[in-house]
Every structure is written in structure tokens, then in C-alpha cells.
Amino acid sequence: MNESSASCLSVDALAPLATAEVSPEELDGHGRLHFTTFQHLWRTHFHVLEDAPMLPRPVDVSVQVVRNALYRNDCRYSQFENYRYFCYTLSGVGGFNDKSGTYALPAGHAFLVEKDNADAAYFYPPEESEPWRFLALNFNGLPAHAMTRALVKKYGPVYALAPDTPIIKRLLAYEANGHSITNIHVADGAQMVMELLLALMAAGRAREETDPVIELVRRAIPMMSTGEDVLVQDVARALGVSREHLSRCFQRHVGMSPRQFCLEQRMRRACLLLKDTNAPIKTIAAQLGYTEYSNFVHAFRQVTHMTPTEFRQRGFLPFTH
């Protein structure tokens, strides 16, 4: 392997979510069966001009059709493929599963997956009779790999996109090239991949707008962001839910408990007062509702990992933890 190849591999490296042992015999058997169960209607390979391995870049785009009930691609057989894969149903119904569950993919629905995630698989549901026709894009580049993982973690692997979504129309336009190799400038390739990922992000966010759990958290956050001593039980009561339910929703969508969130908001208020005023620290502690100065110092250190005095001298806003 030459230096440039090694460099390309290193910048694309992202530890796989899951791996599995697969024998050469298993891999060979899967490949021989798999490639008899579907058909490429057309496929364009991208030759990205200029060497910029740190940028997102498309590998190939195609439309495929499946009619065979044996069609199934377990990603444990593609652990060597350092790609991310977008698959959008044009007609029929496909299937996808990973650790989060099993999903049906009717027309207008897509999945996003890390090809080297051994826990994932996509397949033709055995109960279906209409052929599954789908648009597929392989892409790579470390930023795209990281964004894919972040998207799936936040929004899950399945997305709904309208057929007239610009990136879908852009990818389908390559049908005019048939089976071919297409030169593409590195900037255009990066733009294509980023356009796809941003469209998926918008779809995920739109889905959140109708999620009652997200709405509950959104209503709770302003009540917990005053910087005052807020009781989680009072917030839950005001929202008409139990403290336990609010805590579960918060942990899932904010990544911390309501109590920890309230504490951090209180300490952010303390940081602003320490930096923007000359008020004595004990006065600031009292303003924030602390009757015991030692309790304020303990809470402040717990969140910022420094004392109020140290923060006033050398801390930065916004603080990180």
C-alpha cells in the first residue's frame, strides 16, 4: 500500500459500531447468492477529481430492483466497506433492521446506515409481492461518516423524503448517464453528500415537531432555565405529567436529568454574574438562592470543575464541562 492510500484510509477511519467474525467461506457464499437476487437498472460510479480525502465524497449512485424473496444484505458481510449507504424506496416496500428495531420502507422512505455496522441489515420482506425499486448512494469521507453517526443517533436510521426533494431529483438525474463513470469535482461531490445529509437532518427535525415527548421537553426547558432554584416536581406538576415521566423524556432528549439541567442553568447564571459584575461571590450565591455559601461553591465546582474565584480569574464563557 502506498503512502497516499494509507493516508486516505487513516483520515476515513471511524471505529465501527459493531463487528462480527465472518469466515471466508461465509463471505463467499453470501456474495454468490446476494448478487443473483437483485438487478442494477443503472449505476454511475463517481471519479472525484483532485485528492481531498478529508472532504465528503460520493462513491456511486444507482437504481436497483429486487424481485427475489431471498434478497438480504447483512452488513456483517460488508464490514470491509468503509462507506455510508443511503437507500430510498421509489416503489414497492423494503425492510431494514438494526439494534433500534425493524422498519418497513414504503415509497418515499429511506434508511441511512454505516456499511460496516455488523448489527444492521436490509432486505426484501417475504410477505411482499411487488418488486422493491430503490435509489442507492454510497459515500465516504470522515466528516460524512461522523455526520451519519450523529444523525442516526439523534433521529434514527429511517427518514421520509418527498419525491420532489431536490437531492432525490439530483441523484435520479444520473439515470441519463446509464452505466458509466462520471468525473465530478471534489467541491461538487462534497456539496452533493452534504445536501443529502442536511435534507435528512431537516426530515428528522420535521418529525420531531409532531413528537409529544419533544414538545413536553420544549415546554419544560424555559421553566428550568431561569437560574433560580427550581423543583423538578413543580415543573412536572405544572405540565400535568409525573416527575418520573418528565425525567425519562429529559434523559432521552437532553442527555441529562432535569435536576442536572436545572443545576447547570443555575451555574451558567452564576458564571455570567461572576464575569459581568463586580458583586462579591457571597452576594451572587445569595442572589441564586443559596443560603449556605459552601453549598454554592460545591455546586459550582461540580459543574465547572473550578471554584467561583478561579472562574472569575481565568474561566471562559460559555463554560464547558
mmCIF file of C-alpha atoms in Angstrom:
data_model
loop_
_atom_site.group_PDB
_atom_site.id
_atom_site.type_symbol
_atom_site.label_atom_id
_atom_site.label_comp_id
_atom_site.label_asym_id
_atom_site.label_seq_id
_atom_site.Cartn_x
_atom_site.Cartn_y
_atom_site.Cartn_z
ATOM 1 C CA MET A 1 0.000 0.000 0.000
ATOM 2 C CA ASN A 2 1.439 3.390 -0.943
ATOM 3 C CA GLU A 3 1.571 6.448 1.307
ATOM 4 C CA SER A 4 -1.404 8.182 -0.304
ATOM 5 C CA SER A 5 -3.589 5.078 0.097
ATOM 6 C CA ALA A 6 -2.601 4.728 3.738
ATOM 7 C CA SER A 7 -3.350 8.396 4.310
ATOM 8 C CA CYS A 8 -6.782 8.065 2.705
ATOM 9 C CA LEU A 9 -7.636 5.122 4.932
ATOM 10 C CA SER A 10 -6.437 6.853 8.094
ATOM 11 C CA VAL A 11 -8.491 10.012 7.606
ATOM 12 C CA ASP A 12 -11.589 7.946 6.851
ATOM 13 C CA ALA A 13 -11.143 5.765 9.914
ATOM 14 C CA LEU A 14 -14.066 5.724 12.348
ATOM 15 C CA ALA A 15 -14.417 2.815 14.728
ATOM 16 C CA PRO A 16 -17.366 0.619 13.633
ATOM 17 C CA LEU A 17 -20.420 0.459 15.859
ATOM 18 C CA ALA A 18 -20.360 -3.338 15.884
ATOM 19 C CA THR A 19 -18.214 -6.078 14.373
ATOM 20 C CA ALA A 20 -18.662 -9.807 13.863
ATOM 21 C CA GLU A 21 -16.468 -12.724 12.884
ATOM 22 C CA VAL A 22 -17.178 -13.894 9.341
ATOM 23 C CA SER A 23 -15.312 -16.764 7.704
ATOM 24 C CA PRO A 24 -14.091 -16.507 4.088
ATOM 25 C CA GLU A 25 -16.491 -19.322 3.212
ATOM 26 C CA GLU A 26 -19.462 -17.412 4.658
ATOM 27 C CA LEU A 27 -18.441 -14.247 2.838
ATOM 28 C CA ASP A 28 -18.051 -16.081 -0.456
ATOM 29 C CA GLY A 29 -21.390 -17.869 -0.069
ATOM 30 C CA HIS A 30 -23.201 -14.640 0.749
ATOM 31 C CA GLY A 31 -21.678 -12.854 -2.237
ATOM 32 C CA ARG A 32 -22.553 -15.570 -4.739
ATOM 33 C CA LEU A 33 -26.184 -15.658 -3.561
ATOM 34 C CA HIS A 34 -26.657 -11.942 -2.960
ATOM 35 C CA PHE A 35 -25.672 -10.793 -6.435
ATOM 36 C CA THR A 36 -28.260 -13.102 -8.003
ATOM 37 C CA THR A 37 -31.168 -11.580 -6.046
ATOM 38 C CA PHE A 38 -31.238 -8.042 -7.446
ATOM 39 C CA GLN A 39 -30.577 -6.034 -10.612
ATOM 40 C CA HIS A 40 -28.927 -2.680 -11.268
ATOM 41 C CA LEU A 41 -31.209 -0.752 -13.625
ATOM 42 C CA TRP A 42 -28.421 1.803 -13.939
ATOM 43 C CA ARG A 43 -25.331 2.736 -11.964
ATOM 44 C CA THR A 44 -22.948 5.683 -12.071
ATOM 45 C CA HIS A 45 -19.518 5.487 -10.438
ATOM 46 C CA PHE A 46 -18.009 8.811 -9.433
ATOM 47 C CA HIS A 47 -14.397 9.662 -10.197
ATOM 48 C CA VAL A 48 -13.697 12.557 -7.828
ATOM 49 C CA LEU A 49 -11.202 14.958 -9.346
ATOM 50 C CA GLU A 50 -8.450 16.194 -7.023
ATOM 51 C CA ASP A 51 -7.327 14.452 -3.859
ATOM 52 C CA ALA A 52 -9.172 15.730 -0.773
ATOM 53 C CA PRO A 53 -9.809 12.689 1.429
ATOM 54 C CA MET A 54 -10.998 14.779 4.382
ATOM 55 C CA LEU A 55 -13.995 16.052 2.392
ATOM 56 C CA PRO A 56 -17.271 14.117 1.920
ATOM 57 C CA ARG A 57 -17.382 12.427 -1.475
ATOM 58 C CA PRO A 58 -19.826 10.221 -3.386
ATOM 59 C CA VAL A 59 -18.735 6.753 -4.471
ATOM 60 C CA ASP A 60 -21.608 5.620 -6.693
ATOM 61 C CA VAL A 61 -25.328 6.146 -7.249
ATOM 62 C CA SER A 62 -27.746 3.618 -8.720
ATOM 63 C CA VAL A 63 -31.308 2.459 -9.041
ATOM 64 C CA GLN A 64 -31.808 -1.211 -8.226
ATOM 65 C CA VAL A 65 -34.772 -3.552 -8.293
ATOM 66 C CA VAL A 66 -35.438 -6.620 -6.153
ATOM 67 C CA ARG A 67 -37.923 -9.345 -7.010
ATOM 68 C CA ASN A 68 -36.370 -12.259 -5.165
ATOM 69 C CA ALA A 69 -37.575 -13.054 -1.628
ATOM 70 C CA LEU A 70 -34.039 -14.229 -0.774
ATOM 71 C CA TYR A 71 -32.643 -10.701 -1.099
ATOM 72 C CA ARG A 72 -30.945 -9.756 2.154
ATOM 73 C CA ASN A 73 -27.738 -7.870 2.832
ATOM 74 C CA ASP A 74 -26.376 -8.307 6.340
ATOM 75 C CA CYS A 75 -23.814 -5.589 6.926
ATOM 76 C CA ARG A 76 -21.597 -8.046 8.781
ATOM 77 C CA TYR A 77 -20.656 -9.244 5.300
ATOM 78 C CA SER A 78 -19.612 -5.736 4.270
ATOM 79 C CA GLN A 79 -17.500 -4.778 7.279
ATOM 80 C CA PHE A 80 -14.595 -4.134 4.930
ATOM 81 C CA GLU A 81 -16.590 -1.450 3.080
ATOM 82 C CA ASN A 82 -15.689 1.879 4.643
ATOM 83 C CA TYR A 83 -18.803 3.559 3.199
ATOM 84 C CA ARG A 84 -22.039 5.078 4.350
ATOM 85 C CA TYR A 85 -25.152 3.988 2.483
ATOM 86 C CA PHE A 86 -28.389 5.843 1.700
ATOM 87 C CA CYS A 87 -31.272 3.776 0.273
ATOM 88 C CA TYR A 88 -34.548 5.416 -0.836
ATOM 89 C CA THR A 89 -37.612 3.423 -1.881
ATOM 90 C CA LEU A 90 -39.077 4.501 -5.227
ATOM 91 C CA SER A 91 -41.769 1.806 -5.375
ATOM 92 C CA GLY A 92 -42.657 -1.353 -3.501
ATOM 93 C CA VAL A 93 -41.586 -1.938 0.084
ATOM 94 C CA GLY A 94 -38.198 -2.788 1.551
ATOM 95 C CA GLY A 95 -37.066 -3.629 5.051
ATOM 96 C CA PHE A 96 -34.294 -2.541 7.403
ATOM 97 C CA ASN A 97 -33.230 -3.557 10.873
ATOM 98 C CA ASP A 98 -30.550 -2.675 13.378
ATOM 99 C CA LYS A 99 -30.328 -2.600 17.174
ATOM 100 C CA SER A 100 -33.087 0.025 17.325
ATOM 101 C CA GLY A 101 -35.672 -2.219 15.650
ATOM 102 C CA THR A 102 -37.126 -3.435 12.340
ATOM 103 C CA TYR A 103 -38.625 -0.981 9.854
ATOM 104 C CA ALA A 104 -40.769 -1.192 6.724
ATOM 105 C CA LEU A 105 -39.704 1.129 3.920
ATOM 106 C CA PRO A 106 -42.601 2.040 1.590
ATOM 107 C CA ALA A 107 -42.203 4.534 -1.244
ATOM 108 C CA GLY A 108 -40.827 7.856 -0.056
ATOM 109 C CA HIS A 109 -38.952 6.331 2.863
ATOM 110 C CA ALA A 110 -35.214 5.776 3.202
ATOM 111 C CA PHE A 111 -32.650 4.357 5.559
ATOM 112 C CA LEU A 112 -29.162 5.597 6.367
ATOM 113 C CA VAL A 113 -26.582 3.091 7.569
ATOM 114 C CA GLU A 114 -22.904 2.583 8.234
ATOM 115 C CA LYS A 115 -21.965 -0.262 5.910
ATOM 116 C CA ASP A 116 -19.531 -1.694 8.481
ATOM 117 C CA ASN A 117 -22.140 -1.862 11.275
ATOM 118 C CA ALA A 118 -22.448 -5.611 11.800
ATOM 119 C CA ASP A 119 -25.772 -5.183 13.644
ATOM 120 C CA ALA A 120 -27.571 -3.772 10.592
ATOM 121 C CA ALA A 121 -29.238 -5.449 7.597
ATOM 122 C CA TYR A 122 -31.582 -4.540 4.761
ATOM 123 C CA PHE A 123 -33.859 -6.971 2.967
ATOM 124 C CA TYR A 124 -36.929 -7.674 0.835
ATOM 125 C CA PRO A 125 -39.818 -8.517 3.189
ATOM 126 C CA PRO A 126 -41.003 -12.076 2.470
ATOM 127 C CA GLU A 127 -44.683 -11.070 2.532
ATOM 128 C CA GLU A 128 -44.226 -8.547 -0.303
ATOM 129 C CA SER A 129 -45.059 -9.337 -3.927
ATOM 130 C CA GLU A 130 -44.482 -6.004 -5.687
ATOM 131 C CA PRO A 131 -40.837 -5.530 -6.731
ATOM 132 C CA TRP A 132 -38.797 -3.241 -4.475
ATOM 133 C CA ARG A 133 -37.199 -0.488 -6.574
ATOM 134 C CA PHE A 134 -34.843 1.869 -4.810
ATOM 135 C CA LEU A 135 -32.290 4.633 -5.251
ATOM 136 C CA ALA A 136 -28.947 3.964 -3.546
ATOM 137 C CA LEU A 137 -25.946 6.171 -2.823
ATOM 138 C CA ASN A 138 -22.622 5.065 -1.359
ATOM 139 C CA PHE A 139 -20.447 7.850 0.042
ATOM 140 C CA ASN A 140 -17.469 8.306 2.316
ATOM 141 C CA GLY A 141 -15.120 10.867 3.873
ATOM 142 C CA LEU A 142 -14.571 11.294 7.599
ATOM 143 C CA PRO A 143 -16.931 14.300 8.053
ATOM 144 C CA ALA A 144 -19.720 12.390 6.298
ATOM 145 C CA HIS A 145 -19.042 9.332 8.437
ATOM 146 C CA ALA A 146 -19.236 11.382 11.623
ATOM 147 C CA MET A 147 -22.395 13.200 10.497
ATOM 148 C CA THR A 148 -24.059 9.917 9.555
ATOM 149 C CA ARG A 149 -23.402 8.522 13.009
ATOM 150 C CA ALA A 150 -24.685 11.703 14.655
ATOM 151 C CA LEU A 151 -27.841 11.733 12.511
ATOM 152 C CA VAL A 152 -28.696 8.107 13.217
ATOM 153 C CA LYS A 153 -28.033 8.589 16.916
ATOM 154 C CA LYS A 154 -30.329 11.621 17.095
ATOM 155 C CA TYR A 155 -33.066 10.790 14.581
ATOM 156 C CA GLY A 156 -32.775 7.052 13.994
ATOM 157 C CA PRO A 157 -31.980 5.218 10.750
ATOM 158 C CA VAL A 158 -35.241 5.805 8.815
ATOM 159 C CA TYR A 159 -36.414 9.024 7.144
ATOM 160 C CA ALA A 160 -39.335 10.230 4.994
ATOM 161 C CA LEU A 161 -38.441 12.358 1.958
ATOM 162 C CA ALA A 162 -40.825 13.617 -0.718
ATOM 163 C CA PRO A 163 -40.013 12.538 -4.297
ATOM 164 C CA ASP A 164 -39.534 16.187 -5.281
ATOM 165 C CA THR A 165 -36.864 16.761 -2.625
ATOM 166 C CA PRO A 166 -34.028 18.446 -4.583
ATOM 167 C CA ILE A 167 -31.351 15.909 -3.641
ATOM 168 C CA ILE A 168 -33.565 12.997 -4.717
ATOM 169 C CA LYS A 169 -34.176 14.647 -8.080
ATOM 170 C CA ARG A 170 -30.461 15.426 -8.400
ATOM 171 C CA LEU A 171 -29.434 11.829 -7.786
ATOM 172 C CA LEU A 172 -32.100 10.403 -10.103
ATOM 173 C CA ALA A 173 -30.876 12.679 -12.889
ATOM 174 C CA TYR A 174 -27.808 10.433 -13.239
ATOM 175 C CA GLU A 175 -30.087 7.870 -14.885
ATOM 176 C CA ALA A 176 -29.359 9.718 -18.135
ATOM 177 C CA ASN A 177 -25.741 8.508 -17.860
ATOM 178 C CA GLY A 178 -26.763 4.848 -17.659
ATOM 179 C CA HIS A 179 -23.972 2.518 -16.569
ATOM 180 C CA SER A 180 -20.992 4.855 -16.548
ATOM 181 C CA ILE A 181 -18.101 6.504 -14.766
ATOM 182 C CA THR A 182 -18.656 10.222 -14.188
ATOM 183 C CA ASN A 183 -15.963 12.756 -13.341
ATOM 184 C CA ILE A 184 -17.008 15.120 -10.569
ATOM 185 C CA HIS A 185 -15.103 17.973 -8.961
ATOM 186 C CA VAL A 186 -14.282 17.436 -5.303
ATOM 187 C CA ALA A 187 -16.339 20.512 -4.351
ATOM 188 C CA ASP A 188 -19.397 19.288 -6.262
ATOM 189 C CA GLY A 189 -19.053 15.841 -4.698
ATOM 190 C CA ALA A 190 -18.825 17.285 -1.192
ATOM 191 C CA GLN A 191 -21.834 19.510 -1.890
ATOM 192 C CA MET A 192 -23.862 16.511 -3.074
ATOM 193 C CA VAL A 193 -23.186 14.489 0.083
ATOM 194 C CA MET A 194 -23.772 17.447 2.381
ATOM 195 C CA GLU A 195 -27.027 18.281 0.592
ATOM 196 C CA LEU A 196 -28.231 14.750 1.292
ATOM 197 C CA LEU A 197 -27.238 14.814 4.962
ATOM 198 C CA LEU A 198 -28.829 18.222 5.506
ATOM 199 C CA ALA A 199 -32.052 17.031 3.831
ATOM 200 C CA LEU A 200 -32.126 14.070 6.216
ATOM 201 C CA MET A 201 -31.491 16.375 9.162
ATOM 202 C CA ALA A 202 -34.422 18.554 8.085
ATOM 203 C CA ALA A 203 -36.630 15.467 7.751
ATOM 204 C CA GLY A 204 -35.633 14.290 11.213
ATOM 205 C CA ARG A 205 -36.335 17.673 12.730
ATOM 206 C CA ALA A 206 -39.718 17.881 10.998
ATOM 207 C CA ARG A 207 -40.634 14.541 12.527
ATOM 208 C CA GLU A 208 -39.713 15.894 15.953
ATOM 209 C CA GLU A 209 -42.206 18.737 15.535
ATOM 210 C CA THR A 210 -45.070 16.265 15.931
ATOM 211 C CA ASP A 211 -43.475 14.264 18.749
ATOM 212 C CA PRO A 212 -45.366 14.879 22.030
ATOM 213 C CA VAL A 213 -42.288 13.936 24.041
ATOM 214 C CA ILE A 214 -40.209 16.605 22.299
ATOM 215 C CA GLU A 215 -42.991 19.129 22.871
ATOM 216 C CA LEU A 216 -43.036 18.289 26.576
ATOM 217 C CA VAL A 217 -39.296 18.860 26.867
ATOM 218 C CA ARG A 218 -39.560 22.128 24.946
ATOM 219 C CA ARG A 219 -42.213 23.388 27.339
ATOM 220 C CA ALA A 220 -40.175 22.329 30.344
ATOM 221 C CA ILE A 221 -36.870 23.913 29.330
ATOM 222 C CA PRO A 222 -37.887 27.600 29.779
ATOM 223 C CA MET A 223 -39.282 26.773 33.212
ATOM 224 C CA MET A 224 -35.940 25.248 34.174
ATOM 225 C CA SER A 225 -33.730 27.927 32.621
ATOM 226 C CA THR A 226 -34.413 30.813 34.989
ATOM 227 C CA GLY A 227 -31.251 30.275 37.003
ATOM 228 C CA GLU A 228 -33.335 30.003 40.142
ATOM 229 C CA ASP A 229 -33.817 27.083 42.500
ATOM 230 C CA VAL A 230 -36.448 25.133 40.527
ATOM 231 C CA LEU A 231 -38.003 21.923 41.828
ATOM 232 C CA VAL A 232 -38.478 19.276 39.147
ATOM 233 C CA GLN A 233 -41.660 18.115 40.887
ATOM 234 C CA ASP A 234 -43.163 21.596 40.497
ATOM 235 C CA VAL A 235 -42.329 21.698 36.784
ATOM 236 C CA ALA A 236 -43.823 18.253 36.226
ATOM 237 C CA ARG A 237 -46.991 19.229 38.089
ATOM 238 C CA ALA A 238 -47.336 22.420 36.031
ATOM 239 C CA LEU A 239 -47.043 20.369 32.830
ATOM 240 C CA GLY A 240 -49.540 17.760 34.007
ATOM 241 C CA VAL A 241 -47.129 14.804 33.999
ATOM 242 C CA SER A 242 -45.378 12.726 36.606
ATOM 243 C CA ARG A 243 -41.860 13.551 37.750
ATOM 244 C CA GLU A 244 -40.718 10.136 36.505
ATOM 245 C CA HIS A 245 -42.140 10.684 33.015
ATOM 246 C CA LEU A 246 -40.537 14.117 32.739
ATOM 247 C CA SER A 247 -37.221 12.663 33.875
ATOM 248 C CA ARG A 248 -37.357 9.883 31.264
ATOM 249 C CA CYS A 249 -38.165 12.348 28.477
ATOM 250 C CA PHE A 250 -35.415 14.710 29.561
ATOM 251 C CA GLN A 251 -32.812 11.988 29.817
ATOM 252 C CA ARG A 252 -33.708 10.720 26.355
ATOM 253 C CA HIS A 253 -33.727 14.041 24.502
ATOM 254 C CA VAL A 254 -31.417 16.297 26.506
ATOM 255 C CA GLY A 255 -28.948 13.678 27.689
ATOM 256 C CA MET A 256 -29.194 14.525 31.382
ATOM 257 C CA SER A 257 -31.712 14.504 34.196
ATOM 258 C CA PRO A 258 -33.962 17.522 34.815
ATOM 259 C CA ARG A 259 -32.172 18.062 38.125
ATOM 260 C CA GLN A 260 -28.773 18.216 36.441
ATOM 261 C CA PHE A 261 -30.150 20.525 33.742
ATOM 262 C CA CYS A 262 -31.536 22.911 36.381
ATOM 263 C CA LEU A 263 -28.205 22.890 38.201
ATOM 264 C CA GLU A 264 -26.280 23.671 35.015
ATOM 265 C CA GLN A 265 -28.631 26.522 34.149
ATOM 266 C CA ARG A 266 -28.205 27.921 37.637
ATOM 267 C CA MET A 267 -24.431 27.722 37.370
ATOM 268 C CA ARG A 268 -24.475 29.373 33.935
ATOM 269 C CA ARG A 269 -26.283 32.278 35.570
ATOM 270 C CA ALA A 270 -23.595 32.318 38.249
ATOM 271 C CA CYS A 271 -20.868 32.420 35.590
ATOM 272 C CA LEU A 272 -22.482 35.415 33.889
ATOM 273 C CA LEU A 273 -22.703 37.273 37.212
ATOM 274 C CA LEU A 274 -19.090 36.427 38.053
ATOM 275 C CA LYS A 275 -17.827 37.736 34.721
ATOM 276 C CA ASP A 276 -20.179 40.644 34.064
ATOM 277 C CA THR A 277 -20.421 42.164 37.566
ATOM 278 C CA ASN A 278 -18.094 43.008 40.428
ATOM 279 C CA ALA A 279 -20.544 41.705 43.020
ATOM 280 C CA PRO A 280 -18.994 39.732 45.882
ATOM 281 C CA ILE A 281 -19.243 35.976 45.360
ATOM 282 C CA LYS A 282 -21.286 35.542 48.528
ATOM 283 C CA THR A 283 -23.758 38.099 47.204
ATOM 284 C CA ILE A 284 -24.053 36.166 43.939
ATOM 285 C CA ALA A 285 -24.636 32.954 45.872
ATOM 286 C CA ALA A 286 -27.451 34.624 47.811
ATOM 287 C CA GLN A 287 -28.964 36.015 44.573
ATOM 288 C CA LEU A 288 -29.144 32.449 43.264
ATOM 289 C CA GLY A 289 -30.975 31.259 46.366
ATOM 290 C CA TYR A 290 -28.104 29.643 48.260
ATOM 291 C CA THR A 291 -28.407 30.234 51.997
ATOM 292 C CA GLU A 292 -25.151 28.349 52.642
ATOM 293 C CA TYR A 293 -22.134 29.695 50.738
ATOM 294 C CA SER A 294 -20.373 26.326 50.968
ATOM 295 C CA ASN A 295 -23.264 24.662 49.119
ATOM 296 C CA PHE A 296 -22.890 27.166 46.264
ATOM 297 C CA VAL A 297 -19.149 26.557 45.988
ATOM 298 C CA HIS A 298 -19.692 22.792 45.974
ATOM 299 C CA ALA A 299 -22.361 23.013 43.239
ATOM 300 C CA PHE A 300 -20.257 25.424 41.183
ATOM 301 C CA ARG A 301 -17.211 23.182 41.343
ATOM 302 C CA GLN A 302 -19.355 20.142 40.419
ATOM 303 C CA VAL A 303 -20.419 21.786 37.159
ATOM 304 C CA THR A 304 -17.380 23.881 36.137
ATOM 305 C CA HIS A 305 -14.569 21.935 37.841
ATOM 306 C CA MET A 306 -13.231 25.114 39.426
ATOM 307 C CA THR A 307 -14.147 27.411 42.290
ATOM 308 C CA PRO A 308 -16.083 30.654 41.724
ATOM 309 C CA THR A 309 -12.898 32.607 42.432
ATOM 310 C CA GLU A 310 -10.905 30.593 39.916
ATOM 311 C CA PHE A 311 -13.621 31.017 37.311
ATOM 312 C CA ARG A 312 -13.734 34.791 37.810
ATOM 313 C CA GLN A 313 -9.953 34.909 37.306
ATOM 314 C CA ARG A 314 -9.459 32.542 34.358
ATOM 315 C CA GLY A 315 -12.740 30.955 33.291
ATOM 316 C CA PHE A 316 -14.385 31.449 29.907
ATOM 317 C CA LEU A 317 -17.973 31.857 28.724
ATOM 318 C CA PRO A 318 -19.717 29.730 27.750
ATOM 319 C CA PHE A 319 -18.154 27.209 30.079
ATOM 320 C CA THR A 320 -17.844 23.572 29.039
ATOM 321 C CA HIS A 321 -17.963 20.540 31.254
#
